[in-house]
Amino acid sequence: MSRFRNNLYTVEAIVFRDHAHRYIRSDDGTLFSNDRKTKILVADLPEWYVYGRYHKRFGYMSTKGITDLRYVPNKFTNHYLKDDSLYVAYGGKIEDAPLPNTGAFYDRLIGYDDIVWGGEIISVLRGAQIYSNYDISSIVEQLKEKKEWLVNEYPDEFGPERWDFDVDACFSEPFDNGHPQKYYAITLDNYFTPSIVSSSKRYYGTLQEIESFIDSLDQDQFSETVNAFRSFKKGKKAVTHHVAYAEKPLLEPVTLISENYQSLKERSWDFINIWDCIYTMKLHTVFMDILLIKDGDEYIRCIKPKIYGFCYHSNAHAEDHWEPVHNAWGHPGIVLFDDRKEPTVLTSLFLPEKKFSDVKAGVDALYSEDISLDPVCEDIFADG
């Protein structure tokens, strides 16, 4: 039996607290079903669950097993899709409801399991076409008719010079189900060790990020790593290369638990290198993508920063001299420099920043401002 017994899993739930309805998220990155916590992560969901906003909650709706769809355009307001409805059935047919004798309000359709509104109508239609092999051509024609109706009824808002929505283009461009990208660990030599010692270090990224990193390497110096990645791209998953004089897997999938984005200003701190020398670091602004991933049995907070105004001071400098960070002695391709507009230091991959044994502590720590940028310094100064 499939563990995915519900057609909708949401990232957030709505609860009544302190005399008001409030949105909450789980403390361990898991999803909700009918506002009840599950053990399912976004990374667990099959591809036919499509991301969107459903019933005032962000989440993922299944588009597999759909047996009938009914699109009902709203022609009482000058909105496109926003007030329209798509009725979804996962078994049987959707039919018109019999008219009640009392004349009271009634549901005009029966046999449906869910309703979708707004832009998610397009997403669910595309998912149904791909994963349920459902013929959506008649509904696409209805969408075109609704567009023409708006143009004719509200020319000031929807005339050709003001609004041009291409219905056909919506169904011809590559489909994005809204799932987060999959992440991998790549094992490389650890440059933050004395030169007489060898060890390995894991970095993290999407396949696209890792490919950009691989392309930046010296193809001769890192030929084994480059060739192993090319083999991986061709479908050979169990590829290895030599790291710290030992054969190691090149790439291993990891599980994304949760993510966050953060910006901080005017930070300074002391970074201590492997020889206990102190570099005083400071920056003007840093923007960071932050992940909590599960790598084996460990939960790891990872950072991918973009740093402006990054400089350092040490005993080798005059007292009031700050040296801009414009070189790196760590693993090639990890720390990058962009001087096109203003000096910027960034990383090609996510750097492991802190480990947690408990997933709840890791999720909670995603929103902390107490995030160390020492991992960046490790790949800047290496063993120096």
Coordinates of C-alpha atoms in Angstrom, one line a residue:
M1 CA 0.0 0.0 0.0
S2 CA 1.3 3.5 -0.9
R3 CA 2.2 5.7 2.0
F4 CA 0.6 8.6 0.1
R5 CA -3.0 8.0 0.9
N6 CA -4.2 11.6 0.6
N7 CA -4.4 13.8 -2.5
L8 CA -3.3 17.0 -0.8
Y9 CA -0.4 17.6 1.5
T10 CA 0.3 21.2 2.7
V11 CA 3.4 22.9 4.0
E12 CA 1.4 24.8 6.5
A13 CA -1.7 24.3 8.6
I14 CA -4.3 26.8 9.9
V15 CA -5.0 26.7 13.6
F16 CA -7.1 28.8 16.0
R17 CA -4.8 30.3 18.7
D18 CA -5.1 33.4 20.8
H19 CA -8.6 34.2 19.4
A20 CA -7.4 34.2 15.8
H21 CA -6.7 31.8 12.9
R22 CA -2.9 31.5 12.4
Y23 CA -0.6 29.7 10.0
I24 CA 1.9 27.2 11.5
R25 CA 4.6 25.0 10.1
S26 CA 5.8 21.7 11.5
D27 CA 8.9 21.7 13.8
D28 CA 10.6 19.0 11.8
G29 CA 9.9 19.9 8.1
T30 CA 7.1 17.4 7.6
L31 CA 3.9 18.2 5.8
F32 CA 0.3 18.4 7.0
S33 CA -2.8 16.6 5.7
N34 CA -6.2 18.1 6.7
D35 CA -4.2 20.3 9.1
R36 CA -2.9 17.1 10.8
K37 CA 0.9 16.5 11.0
T38 CA 2.3 13.7 8.9
K39 CA 5.7 12.0 8.7
I40 CA 6.1 12.9 5.0
L41 CA 8.7 15.4 3.7
V42 CA 8.4 17.3 0.5
A43 CA 11.4 15.3 -0.7
D44 CA 9.3 12.1 -0.2
L45 CA 6.5 13.2 -2.5
P46 CA 6.2 11.6 -6.0
E47 CA 6.5 13.9 -9.0
W48 CA 2.8 14.0 -9.7
Y49 CA 2.1 16.1 -6.6
V50 CA 2.0 19.6 -7.9
Y51 CA 2.9 22.7 -5.8
G52 CA 0.4 25.5 -5.4
R53 CA -1.9 27.3 -3.1
Y54 CA -4.9 25.1 -2.2
H55 CA -7.6 26.1 0.3
K56 CA -5.5 29.0 1.5
R57 CA -2.5 26.8 2.2
F58 CA 0.6 26.2 0.2
G59 CA 1.1 22.6 -0.6
Y60 CA 1.1 19.8 -3.1
M61 CA -1.9 18.2 -4.9
S62 CA -1.9 14.8 -6.6
T63 CA -2.6 14.9 -10.3
K64 CA -2.4 11.1 -10.7
G65 CA -5.6 9.1 -10.8
I66 CA -7.8 12.0 -11.9
T67 CA -10.8 10.6 -13.7
D68 CA -12.8 13.7 -14.4
L69 CA -12.4 17.5 -14.4
R70 CA -15.0 20.3 -14.8
Y71 CA -13.9 23.9 -15.4
V72 CA -16.4 26.5 -14.3
P73 CA -15.5 30.1 -15.4
N74 CA -16.8 33.0 -13.3
K75 CA -18.4 35.6 -15.5
F76 CA -19.5 37.9 -12.8
T77 CA -16.1 39.5 -12.1
N78 CA -13.4 40.9 -14.4
H79 CA -10.7 38.4 -13.2
Y80 CA -9.0 35.6 -15.2
L81 CA -8.7 32.3 -13.3
K82 CA -8.8 34.0 -9.9
D83 CA -12.5 33.4 -9.3
D84 CA -12.8 30.5 -11.7
S85 CA -13.1 26.9 -10.4
L86 CA -11.7 23.6 -11.5
Y87 CA -13.5 20.6 -10.0
V88 CA -11.4 17.4 -9.6
A89 CA -12.6 13.8 -9.3
Y90 CA -10.3 10.9 -8.4
G91 CA -12.9 8.3 -9.1
G92 CA -16.1 8.3 -11.2
K93 CA -17.7 11.3 -13.1
I94 CA -18.6 14.8 -12.1
E95 CA -22.3 15.4 -12.8
D96 CA -24.8 18.3 -12.5
A97 CA -26.6 18.2 -9.2
P98 CA -30.4 18.0 -9.4
L99 CA -32.2 21.3 -8.7
P100 CA -33.7 21.4 -5.2
N101 CA -37.5 22.0 -5.0
T102 CA -37.0 24.6 -2.2
G103 CA -35.0 27.0 -4.3
A104 CA -32.3 27.1 -1.6
F105 CA -28.6 27.5 -2.3
Y106 CA -27.1 24.2 -3.5
D107 CA -23.9 22.8 -4.9
R108 CA -24.4 22.7 -8.6
L109 CA -22.0 19.7 -9.1
I110 CA -21.7 16.3 -7.5
G111 CA -19.1 13.5 -7.7
Y112 CA -16.0 15.7 -7.3
D113 CA -13.4 15.3 -4.6
D114 CA -11.7 18.7 -4.6
I115 CA -11.8 22.2 -6.1
V116 CA -8.9 24.4 -7.4
W117 CA -9.0 28.1 -8.0
G118 CA -6.7 30.7 -9.6
G119 CA -3.4 30.0 -11.3
E120 CA -3.3 26.5 -9.9
I121 CA -6.0 25.6 -12.4
I122 CA -3.3 25.6 -15.1
S123 CA -0.9 23.5 -12.9
V124 CA -3.4 20.8 -12.1
L125 CA -4.6 20.6 -15.7
R126 CA -1.0 20.1 -16.9
G127 CA -0.4 17.5 -14.2
A128 CA -3.6 15.7 -15.1
Q129 CA -2.6 15.6 -18.7
I130 CA 0.9 14.2 -17.9
Y131 CA 0.2 11.9 -15.0
S132 CA -3.4 10.8 -15.5
N133 CA -3.3 10.9 -19.3
Y134 CA -6.4 13.1 -19.2
D135 CA -7.6 14.9 -22.3
I136 CA -7.7 18.5 -21.4
S137 CA -8.4 19.9 -24.9
S138 CA -12.0 20.9 -24.2
I139 CA -11.0 22.8 -21.0
V140 CA -8.2 24.6 -22.9
E141 CA -10.9 25.8 -25.3
Q142 CA -13.0 27.0 -22.4
L143 CA -10.0 28.9 -21.1
K144 CA -9.6 30.6 -24.5
E145 CA -13.3 31.4 -24.5
K146 CA -13.0 33.0 -21.0
K147 CA -10.1 35.1 -22.3
E148 CA -12.1 36.4 -25.3
W149 CA -15.1 37.1 -23.0
L150 CA -12.9 39.3 -20.8
V151 CA -11.4 41.1 -23.8
N152 CA -14.9 41.9 -25.2
E153 CA -16.6 42.7 -21.8
Y154 CA -13.7 44.7 -20.3
P155 CA -11.7 46.2 -23.1
D156 CA -10.2 48.9 -20.9
E157 CA -8.6 46.3 -18.6
F158 CA -8.1 43.4 -21.0
G159 CA -7.6 45.0 -24.4
P160 CA -4.7 43.8 -26.6
E161 CA -2.6 46.8 -25.6
R162 CA -3.0 46.1 -21.9
W163 CA -3.2 42.3 -21.5
D164 CA -2.0 39.5 -23.7
F165 CA -2.3 36.1 -22.1
D166 CA -1.2 33.2 -24.3
V167 CA -3.2 30.1 -23.3
D168 CA -1.4 27.8 -25.7
A169 CA 2.0 28.9 -24.4
C170 CA 0.9 27.8 -20.9
F171 CA 0.5 24.3 -22.1
S172 CA 3.5 24.0 -24.4
E173 CA 6.4 25.2 -22.2
P174 CA 8.2 22.7 -20.0
F175 CA 6.2 21.7 -17.0
D176 CA 7.5 22.6 -13.5
N177 CA 5.7 20.7 -10.7
G178 CA 7.1 23.1 -8.1
H179 CA 9.2 20.6 -6.2
P180 CA 12.5 21.7 -4.7
Q181 CA 15.5 20.5 -6.6
K182 CA 17.2 17.4 -5.4
Y183 CA 20.5 17.9 -3.6
Y184 CA 23.7 15.8 -3.5
A185 CA 26.8 15.6 -1.4
I186 CA 30.1 15.8 -3.3
T187 CA 33.2 14.6 -1.4
L188 CA 36.4 16.6 -2.1
D189 CA 39.8 17.1 -0.5
N190 CA 39.7 19.2 2.6
Y191 CA 42.2 22.1 2.2
F192 CA 41.5 23.3 5.8
T193 CA 44.1 20.9 7.2
P194 CA 47.9 21.1 7.6
S195 CA 49.7 20.3 4.3
I196 CA 51.2 17.1 5.9
V197 CA 47.7 15.8 6.7
S198 CA 45.0 14.5 4.3
S199 CA 41.2 14.5 4.9
S200 CA 38.0 14.8 3.0
K201 CA 35.1 17.3 3.2
R202 CA 31.6 17.2 1.9
Y203 CA 29.9 20.0 0.0
Y204 CA 26.3 20.2 -1.2
G205 CA 24.4 21.4 -4.2
T206 CA 21.9 20.6 -6.9
L207 CA 23.1 18.7 -9.9
Q208 CA 23.2 22.0 -11.9
E209 CA 25.3 23.7 -9.2
I210 CA 27.7 20.8 -9.0
E211 CA 28.0 20.7 -12.8
S212 CA 29.0 24.4 -12.8
F213 CA 31.6 23.7 -10.1
I214 CA 33.0 20.7 -12.1
D215 CA 33.2 22.9 -15.3
S216 CA 35.2 25.5 -13.4
L217 CA 38.0 23.0 -12.4
D218 CA 41.2 22.5 -14.2
Q219 CA 40.3 19.6 -16.5
D220 CA 43.8 18.2 -16.3
Q221 CA 44.5 18.6 -12.6
F222 CA 41.1 17.2 -11.7
S223 CA 40.6 14.8 -14.6
E224 CA 39.5 11.9 -12.4
T225 CA 36.8 14.0 -10.7
V226 CA 35.7 15.5 -14.0
N227 CA 35.5 12.1 -15.8
A228 CA 33.6 10.6 -12.9
F229 CA 31.0 13.3 -13.1
R230 CA 30.6 12.8 -16.8
S231 CA 30.0 9.1 -16.2
F232 CA 27.4 10.1 -13.5
K233 CA 25.6 12.3 -16.0
K234 CA 25.5 9.5 -18.5
G235 CA 23.6 7.3 -16.0
K236 CA 26.4 5.5 -14.1
K237 CA 25.4 6.4 -10.5
A238 CA 28.1 4.5 -8.4
V239 CA 31.0 6.6 -9.6
T240 CA 34.1 7.2 -7.4
H241 CA 37.3 9.3 -7.4
H242 CA 40.3 9.5 -5.1
V243 CA 40.1 11.9 -2.2
A244 CA 42.8 12.1 0.6
Y245 CA 44.4 9.0 -1.0
A246 CA 41.3 6.9 -0.6
E247 CA 38.6 5.9 -3.1
K248 CA 35.3 7.8 -2.3
P249 CA 31.9 8.1 -3.9
L250 CA 31.8 11.3 -6.0
L251 CA 28.1 12.1 -5.4
E252 CA 25.5 10.8 -3.0
P253 CA 21.9 12.0 -2.7
V254 CA 20.9 13.7 0.5
T255 CA 17.4 14.7 1.8
L256 CA 16.3 18.3 1.9
I257 CA 14.4 18.9 5.2
S258 CA 13.8 22.6 5.0
E259 CA 15.2 25.9 3.7
N260 CA 15.4 29.6 4.5
Y261 CA 16.9 32.8 3.2
Q262 CA 18.5 35.4 5.3
S263 CA 20.3 38.7 5.0
L264 CA 22.6 40.3 7.6
K265 CA 24.4 43.6 7.8
E266 CA 27.6 44.9 9.4
R267 CA 29.0 41.8 10.9
S268 CA 32.5 41.3 12.4
W269 CA 34.1 38.3 14.1
D270 CA 37.4 36.6 14.8
F271 CA 38.3 33.6 12.6
I272 CA 41.0 31.3 14.0
N273 CA 42.9 29.2 11.5
I274 CA 44.4 25.8 12.0
W275 CA 47.6 27.3 13.5
D276 CA 45.6 29.4 16.0
C277 CA 46.3 32.6 14.1
I278 CA 43.5 35.2 14.3
Y279 CA 42.0 36.9 11.4
T280 CA 39.5 39.6 12.3
M281 CA 36.8 39.5 9.6
K282 CA 34.2 42.1 8.7
L283 CA 31.5 42.5 6.0
H284 CA 29.0 45.1 4.9
T285 CA 26.2 42.8 3.8
V286 CA 25.6 39.1 3.4
F287 CA 22.8 37.3 1.6
M288 CA 22.5 33.6 2.4
D289 CA 20.6 30.6 1.1
I290 CA 20.3 28.2 4.1
L291 CA 19.4 24.5 3.9
L292 CA 18.8 21.9 6.5
I293 CA 19.7 18.6 4.9
K294 CA 19.9 15.0 6.2
D295 CA 23.2 13.3 5.2
G296 CA 23.2 9.8 6.5
D297 CA 22.1 10.1 10.2
E298 CA 23.2 13.7 10.6
Y299 CA 21.2 16.9 10.1
I300 CA 23.4 19.6 8.7
R301 CA 22.7 23.3 8.3
C302 CA 24.4 24.5 5.1
I303 CA 25.0 28.0 3.8
K304 CA 25.6 29.4 0.4
P305 CA 26.4 33.1 1.0
K306 CA 27.0 36.1 -1.2
I307 CA 29.1 38.6 0.7
Y308 CA 29.6 42.3 0.0
G309 CA 32.4 44.5 1.6
F310 CA 34.3 41.4 2.8
C311 CA 37.7 42.2 4.3
Y312 CA 40.1 41.1 7.1
H313 CA 42.8 42.3 9.4
S314 CA 45.6 40.4 11.0
N315 CA 48.8 41.0 12.9
A316 CA 50.6 41.2 9.6
H317 CA 48.8 44.4 8.7
A318 CA 49.0 47.9 10.0
E319 CA 46.6 48.6 12.9
D320 CA 44.1 50.5 10.7
H321 CA 44.5 48.5 7.5
W322 CA 41.7 46.2 6.3
E323 CA 42.6 43.9 3.4
P324 CA 39.8 43.1 0.9
V325 CA 39.2 39.4 0.4
H326 CA 40.1 38.8 -3.2
N327 CA 41.9 35.5 -3.2
A328 CA 41.2 32.0 -1.9
W329 CA 43.6 29.2 -1.1
G330 CA 41.0 26.5 -0.4
H331 CA 39.6 24.0 -2.8
P332 CA 39.6 25.5 -6.4
G333 CA 36.2 26.5 -7.6
I334 CA 34.5 26.7 -4.2
V335 CA 35.0 30.4 -3.3
L336 CA 34.3 32.8 -6.2
F337 CA 34.9 36.5 -6.8
D338 CA 32.7 38.8 -8.8
D339 CA 34.0 42.4 -9.3
R340 CA 31.7 43.4 -12.1
K341 CA 29.7 45.9 -10.0
E342 CA 31.2 45.8 -6.6
P343 CA 33.6 43.3 -5.0
T344 CA 31.6 40.3 -4.1
V345 CA 32.6 37.0 -2.5
L346 CA 30.3 34.0 -3.1
T347 CA 30.4 30.2 -3.1
S348 CA 29.6 27.8 -5.8
L349 CA 28.2 25.1 -3.5
F350 CA 26.6 24.9 -0.1
L351 CA 29.1 24.7 2.8
P352 CA 28.4 22.6 5.9
E353 CA 28.1 25.0 8.8
K354 CA 26.6 23.2 11.8
K355 CA 25.4 19.6 12.6
F356 CA 22.4 18.6 14.7
S357 CA 21.4 15.3 16.1
D358 CA 17.8 16.4 16.4
V359 CA 15.8 17.4 13.4
K360 CA 13.6 19.8 15.4
A361 CA 16.6 21.7 16.7
G362 CA 17.9 21.9 13.1
V363 CA 14.6 23.3 11.7
D364 CA 14.4 25.8 14.5
A365 CA 18.0 26.9 13.9
L366 CA 17.2 27.7 10.2
Y367 CA 15.8 31.0 11.4
S368 CA 18.5 31.9 13.8
E369 CA 20.8 34.8 13.1
D370 CA 23.6 33.0 14.9
I371 CA 25.0 31.5 11.8
S372 CA 28.8 31.2 11.4
L373 CA 30.6 32.3 8.3
D374 CA 33.8 30.5 9.3
P375 CA 33.2 27.8 6.7
V376 CA 33.8 30.4 4.0
C377 CA 37.0 31.5 5.8
E378 CA 38.1 27.9 5.9
D379 CA 38.0 27.8 2.1
I380 CA 39.6 31.2 1.8
F381 CA 42.6 30.8 4.1
A382 CA 42.9 27.0 3.9
D383 CA 46.1 26.0 5.9
G384 CA 47.5 29.5 5.9

